[in-house]
PDB file of C-alpha atoms in Angstrom:
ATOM      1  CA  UNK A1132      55.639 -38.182  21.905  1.00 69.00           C
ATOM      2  CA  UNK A1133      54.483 -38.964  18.369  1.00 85.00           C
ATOM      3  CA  UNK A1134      51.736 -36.975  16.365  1.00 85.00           C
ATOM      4  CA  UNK A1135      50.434 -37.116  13.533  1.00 89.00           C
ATOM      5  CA  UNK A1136      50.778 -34.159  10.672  1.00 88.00           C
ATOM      6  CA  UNK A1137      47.336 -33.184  11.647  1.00 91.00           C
ATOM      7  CA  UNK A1138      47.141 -33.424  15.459  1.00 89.00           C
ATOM      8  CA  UNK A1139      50.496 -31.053  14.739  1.00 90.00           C
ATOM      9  CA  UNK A1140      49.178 -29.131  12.668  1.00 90.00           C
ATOM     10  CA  UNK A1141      45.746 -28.386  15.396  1.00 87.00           C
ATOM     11  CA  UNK A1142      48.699 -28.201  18.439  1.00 89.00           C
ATOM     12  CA  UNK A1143      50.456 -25.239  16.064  1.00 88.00           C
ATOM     13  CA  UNK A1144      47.353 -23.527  15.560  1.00 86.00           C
ATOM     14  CA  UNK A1145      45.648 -23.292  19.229  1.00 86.00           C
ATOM     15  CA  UNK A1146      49.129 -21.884  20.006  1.00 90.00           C
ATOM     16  CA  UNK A1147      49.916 -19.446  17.369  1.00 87.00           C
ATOM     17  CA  UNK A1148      48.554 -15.791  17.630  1.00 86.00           C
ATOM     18  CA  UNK A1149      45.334 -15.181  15.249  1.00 85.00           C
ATOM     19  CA  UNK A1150      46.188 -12.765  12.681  1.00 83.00           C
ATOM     20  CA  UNK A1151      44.425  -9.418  12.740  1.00 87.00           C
ATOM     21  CA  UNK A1152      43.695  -9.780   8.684  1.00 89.00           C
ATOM     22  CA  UNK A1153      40.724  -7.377   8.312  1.00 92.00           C
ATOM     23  CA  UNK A1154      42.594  -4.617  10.612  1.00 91.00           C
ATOM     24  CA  UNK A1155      46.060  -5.110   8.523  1.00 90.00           C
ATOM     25  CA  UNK A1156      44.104  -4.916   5.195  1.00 91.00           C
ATOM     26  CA  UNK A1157      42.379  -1.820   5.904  1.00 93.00           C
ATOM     27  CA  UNK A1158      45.705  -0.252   6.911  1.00 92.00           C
ATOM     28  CA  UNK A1159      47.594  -1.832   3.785  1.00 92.00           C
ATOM     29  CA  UNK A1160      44.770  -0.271   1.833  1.00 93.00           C
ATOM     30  CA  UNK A1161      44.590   3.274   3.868  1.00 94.00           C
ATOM     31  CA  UNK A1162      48.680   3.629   4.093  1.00 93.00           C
ATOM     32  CA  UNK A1163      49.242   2.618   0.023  1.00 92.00           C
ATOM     33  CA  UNK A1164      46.182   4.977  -0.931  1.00 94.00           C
ATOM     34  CA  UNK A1165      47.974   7.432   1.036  1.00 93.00           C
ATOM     35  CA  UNK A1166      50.853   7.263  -0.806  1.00 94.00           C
ATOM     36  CA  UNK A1167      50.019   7.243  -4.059  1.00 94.00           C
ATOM     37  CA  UNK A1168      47.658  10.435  -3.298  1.00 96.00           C
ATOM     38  CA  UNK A1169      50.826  11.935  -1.856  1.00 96.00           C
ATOM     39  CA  UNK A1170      52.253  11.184  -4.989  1.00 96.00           C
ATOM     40  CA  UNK A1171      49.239  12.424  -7.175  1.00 97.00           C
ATOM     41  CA  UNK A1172      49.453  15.665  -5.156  1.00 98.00           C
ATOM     42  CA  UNK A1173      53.278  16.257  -6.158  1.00 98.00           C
ATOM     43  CA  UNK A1174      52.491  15.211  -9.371  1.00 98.00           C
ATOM     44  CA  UNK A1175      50.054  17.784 -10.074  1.00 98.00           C
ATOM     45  CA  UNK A1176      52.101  20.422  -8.007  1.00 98.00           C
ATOM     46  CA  UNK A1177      54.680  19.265 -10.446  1.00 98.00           C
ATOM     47  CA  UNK A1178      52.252  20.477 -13.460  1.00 97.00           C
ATOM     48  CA  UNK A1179      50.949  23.610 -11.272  1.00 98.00           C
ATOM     49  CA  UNK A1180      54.418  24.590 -11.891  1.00 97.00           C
ATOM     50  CA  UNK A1181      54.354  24.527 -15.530  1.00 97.00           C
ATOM     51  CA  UNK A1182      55.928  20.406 -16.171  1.00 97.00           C
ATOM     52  CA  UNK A1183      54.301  18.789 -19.302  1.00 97.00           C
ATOM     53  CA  UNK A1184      52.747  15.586 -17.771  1.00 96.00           C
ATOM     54  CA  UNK A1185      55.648  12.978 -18.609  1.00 96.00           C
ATOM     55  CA  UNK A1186      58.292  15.502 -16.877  1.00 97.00           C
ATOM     56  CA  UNK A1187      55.976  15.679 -13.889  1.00 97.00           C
ATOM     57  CA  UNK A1188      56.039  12.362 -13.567  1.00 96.00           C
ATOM     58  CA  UNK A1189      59.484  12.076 -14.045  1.00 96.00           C
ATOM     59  CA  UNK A1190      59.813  14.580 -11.052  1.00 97.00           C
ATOM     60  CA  UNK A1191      57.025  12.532  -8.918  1.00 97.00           C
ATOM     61  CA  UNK A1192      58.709   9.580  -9.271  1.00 95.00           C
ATOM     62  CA  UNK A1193      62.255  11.178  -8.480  1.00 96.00           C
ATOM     63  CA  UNK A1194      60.520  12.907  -5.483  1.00 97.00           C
ATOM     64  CA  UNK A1195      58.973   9.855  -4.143  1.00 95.00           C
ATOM     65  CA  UNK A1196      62.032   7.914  -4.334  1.00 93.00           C
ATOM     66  CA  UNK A1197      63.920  10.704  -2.469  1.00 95.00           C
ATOM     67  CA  UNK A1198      61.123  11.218   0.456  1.00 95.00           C
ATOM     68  CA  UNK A1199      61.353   7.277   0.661  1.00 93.00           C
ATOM     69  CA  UNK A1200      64.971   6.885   0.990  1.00 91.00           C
ATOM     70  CA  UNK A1201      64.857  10.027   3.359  1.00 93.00           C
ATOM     71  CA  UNK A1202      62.378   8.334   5.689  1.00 93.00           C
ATOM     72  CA  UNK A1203      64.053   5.292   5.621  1.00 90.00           C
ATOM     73  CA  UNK A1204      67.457   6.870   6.699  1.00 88.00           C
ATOM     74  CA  UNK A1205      65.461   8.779   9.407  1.00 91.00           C
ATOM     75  CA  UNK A1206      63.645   5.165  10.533  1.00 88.00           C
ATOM     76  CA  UNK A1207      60.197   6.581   9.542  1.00 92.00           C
ATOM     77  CA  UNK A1208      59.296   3.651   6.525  1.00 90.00           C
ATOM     78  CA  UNK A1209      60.078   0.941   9.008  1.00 87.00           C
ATOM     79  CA  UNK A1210      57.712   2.503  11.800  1.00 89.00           C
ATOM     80  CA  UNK A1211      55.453   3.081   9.211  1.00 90.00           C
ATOM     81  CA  UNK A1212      56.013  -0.819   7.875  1.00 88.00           C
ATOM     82  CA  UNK A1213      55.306  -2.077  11.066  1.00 88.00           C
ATOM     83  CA  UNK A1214      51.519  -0.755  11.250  1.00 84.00           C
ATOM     84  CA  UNK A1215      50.885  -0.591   7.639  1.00 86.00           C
ATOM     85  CA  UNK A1216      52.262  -3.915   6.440  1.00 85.00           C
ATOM     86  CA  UNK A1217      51.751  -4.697   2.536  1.00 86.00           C
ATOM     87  CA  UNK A1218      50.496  -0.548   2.339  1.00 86.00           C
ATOM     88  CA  UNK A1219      54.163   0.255   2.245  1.00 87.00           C
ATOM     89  CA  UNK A1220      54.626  -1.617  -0.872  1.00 83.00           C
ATOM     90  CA  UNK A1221      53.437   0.522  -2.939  1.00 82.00           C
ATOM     91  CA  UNK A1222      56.004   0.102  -6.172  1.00 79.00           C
ATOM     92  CA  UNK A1223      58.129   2.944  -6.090  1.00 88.00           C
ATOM     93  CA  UNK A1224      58.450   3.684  -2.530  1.00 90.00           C
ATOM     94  CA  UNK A1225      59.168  -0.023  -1.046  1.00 87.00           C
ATOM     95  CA  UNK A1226      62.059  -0.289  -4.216  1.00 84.00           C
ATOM     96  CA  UNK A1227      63.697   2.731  -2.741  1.00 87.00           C
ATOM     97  CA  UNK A1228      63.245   1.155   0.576  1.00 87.00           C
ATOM     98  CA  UNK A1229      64.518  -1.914  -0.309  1.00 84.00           C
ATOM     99  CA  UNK A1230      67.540   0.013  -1.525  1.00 82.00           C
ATOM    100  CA  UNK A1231      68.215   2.277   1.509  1.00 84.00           C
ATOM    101  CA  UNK A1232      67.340   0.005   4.190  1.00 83.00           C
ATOM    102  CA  UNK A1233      70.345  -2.335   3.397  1.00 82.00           C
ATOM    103  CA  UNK A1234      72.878   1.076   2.875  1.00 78.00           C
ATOM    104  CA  UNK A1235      71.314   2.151   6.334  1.00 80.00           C
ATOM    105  CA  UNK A1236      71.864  -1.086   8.188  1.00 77.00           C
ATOM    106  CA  UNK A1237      75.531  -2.176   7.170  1.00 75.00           C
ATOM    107  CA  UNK A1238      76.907   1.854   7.751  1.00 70.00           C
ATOM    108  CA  UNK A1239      78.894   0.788  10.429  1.00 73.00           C
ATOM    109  CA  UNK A1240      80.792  -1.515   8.323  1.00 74.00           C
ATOM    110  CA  UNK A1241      82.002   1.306   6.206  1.00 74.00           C
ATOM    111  CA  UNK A1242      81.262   3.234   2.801  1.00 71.00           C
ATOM    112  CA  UNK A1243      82.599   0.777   0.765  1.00 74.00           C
ATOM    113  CA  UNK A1244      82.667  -2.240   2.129  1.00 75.00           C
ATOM    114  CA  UNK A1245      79.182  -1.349   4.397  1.00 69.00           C
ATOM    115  CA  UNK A1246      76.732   0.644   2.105  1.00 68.00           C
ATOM    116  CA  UNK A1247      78.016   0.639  -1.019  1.00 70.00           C
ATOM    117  CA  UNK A1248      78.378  -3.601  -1.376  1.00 72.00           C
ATOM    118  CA  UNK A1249      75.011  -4.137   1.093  1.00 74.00           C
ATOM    119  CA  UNK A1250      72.875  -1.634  -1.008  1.00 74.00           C
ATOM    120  CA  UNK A1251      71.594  -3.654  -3.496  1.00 75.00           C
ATOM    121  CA  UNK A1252      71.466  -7.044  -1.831  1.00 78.00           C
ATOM    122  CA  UNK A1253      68.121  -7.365  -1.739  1.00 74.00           C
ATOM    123  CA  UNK A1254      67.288  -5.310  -4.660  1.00 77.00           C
ATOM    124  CA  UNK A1255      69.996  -6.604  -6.912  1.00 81.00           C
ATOM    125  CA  UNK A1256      68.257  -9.859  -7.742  1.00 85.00           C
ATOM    126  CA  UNK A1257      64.845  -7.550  -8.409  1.00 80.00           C
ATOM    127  CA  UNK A1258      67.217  -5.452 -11.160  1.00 84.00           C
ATOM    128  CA  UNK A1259      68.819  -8.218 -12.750  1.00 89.00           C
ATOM    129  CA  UNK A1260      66.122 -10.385 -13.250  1.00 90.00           C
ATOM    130  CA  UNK A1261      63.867  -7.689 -14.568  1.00 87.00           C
ATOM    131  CA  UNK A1262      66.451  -6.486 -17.253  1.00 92.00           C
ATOM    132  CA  UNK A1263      67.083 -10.066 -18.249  1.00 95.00           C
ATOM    133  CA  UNK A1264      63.421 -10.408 -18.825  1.00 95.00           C
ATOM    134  CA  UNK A1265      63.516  -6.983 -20.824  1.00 95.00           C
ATOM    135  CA  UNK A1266      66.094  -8.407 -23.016  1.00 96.00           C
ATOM    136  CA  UNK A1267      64.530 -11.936 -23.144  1.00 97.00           C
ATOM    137  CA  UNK A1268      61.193 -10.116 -23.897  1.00 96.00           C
ATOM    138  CA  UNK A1269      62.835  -7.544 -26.440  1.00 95.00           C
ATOM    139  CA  UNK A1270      64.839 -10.296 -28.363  1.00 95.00           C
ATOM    140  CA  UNK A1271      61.494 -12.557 -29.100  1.00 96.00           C
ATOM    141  CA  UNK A1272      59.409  -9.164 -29.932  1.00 95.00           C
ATOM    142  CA  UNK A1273      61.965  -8.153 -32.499  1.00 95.00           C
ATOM    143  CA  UNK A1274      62.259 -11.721 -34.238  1.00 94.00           C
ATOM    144  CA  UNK A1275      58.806 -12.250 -34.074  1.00 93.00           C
ATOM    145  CA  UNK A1276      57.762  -8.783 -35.707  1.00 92.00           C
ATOM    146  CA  UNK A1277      61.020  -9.557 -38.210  1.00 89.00           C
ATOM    147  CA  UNK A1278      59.913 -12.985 -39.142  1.00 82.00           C
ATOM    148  CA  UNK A1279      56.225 -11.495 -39.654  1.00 78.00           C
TER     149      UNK A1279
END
């Protein structure tokens, strides 16, 4: 049977399910407001406490990497993922996810060999390519504000 690009493209899309897009960006919106006002409420427990506001931070951002790694171990973030979507993205949680979820996964294959070696295979691009830009970015600042 031959078809055409578009009489493919019209058989793919009667078939396919419709995406839900208004219900997953509400919950994307609901789910990543949720947790950065889980992480302004640590914050300013953090400065209830006494923290200047870059050490609470410092501890917000240690806390929320911790709570994410925690519920990734305990297969919370990927329940979560699964309803929220794009909401679980939020910066600082879905690193730590994308760091734990790999250790989690390839346990069975040992410490070493398993965690340790699988941990940052999806986040070890994300590192290296932003600290390459840092330099790239840090080299042309500093002969740019030498040459001027």
């Amino acid at each position: 049977m031959q078809m055409s690009k578009r009489e493919y493209q019209d058989y793919v899309n009667s078939i396919a399910p419709k995406s839900p897009i208004w219900k997953n960006t509400a919950l994307a919106f609901l789910v990543g407001g949720a947790i950065c006002v889980l992480g302004q409420l640590i914050q300013n427990g953090f400065s209830a406490l006494g923290l200047s506001k870059t050490d609470a931070g410092t501890m917000t951002a240690i806390s929320l990497v911790a709570l994410s790694a925690l519920a990734t171990g305990l297969s919370l973030y990927d329940d979560l993922a699964k309803h929220a979507g794009a909401g679980t993205l939020v910066p600082i949680t879905g690193f730590a996810n994308a760091i734990a979820a790999p250790a989690v996964e390839f346990r069975t294959e040992g410490i070493i060999p398993g965690s340790c070696v699988k941990m940052f295979s999806i986040a070890g691009p994300v590192i290296v390519m932003g600290l390459s830009a840092s330099v790239i970015y840090g080299a042309v600042y500093w002969l740019w504000t030498a040459a001027f």
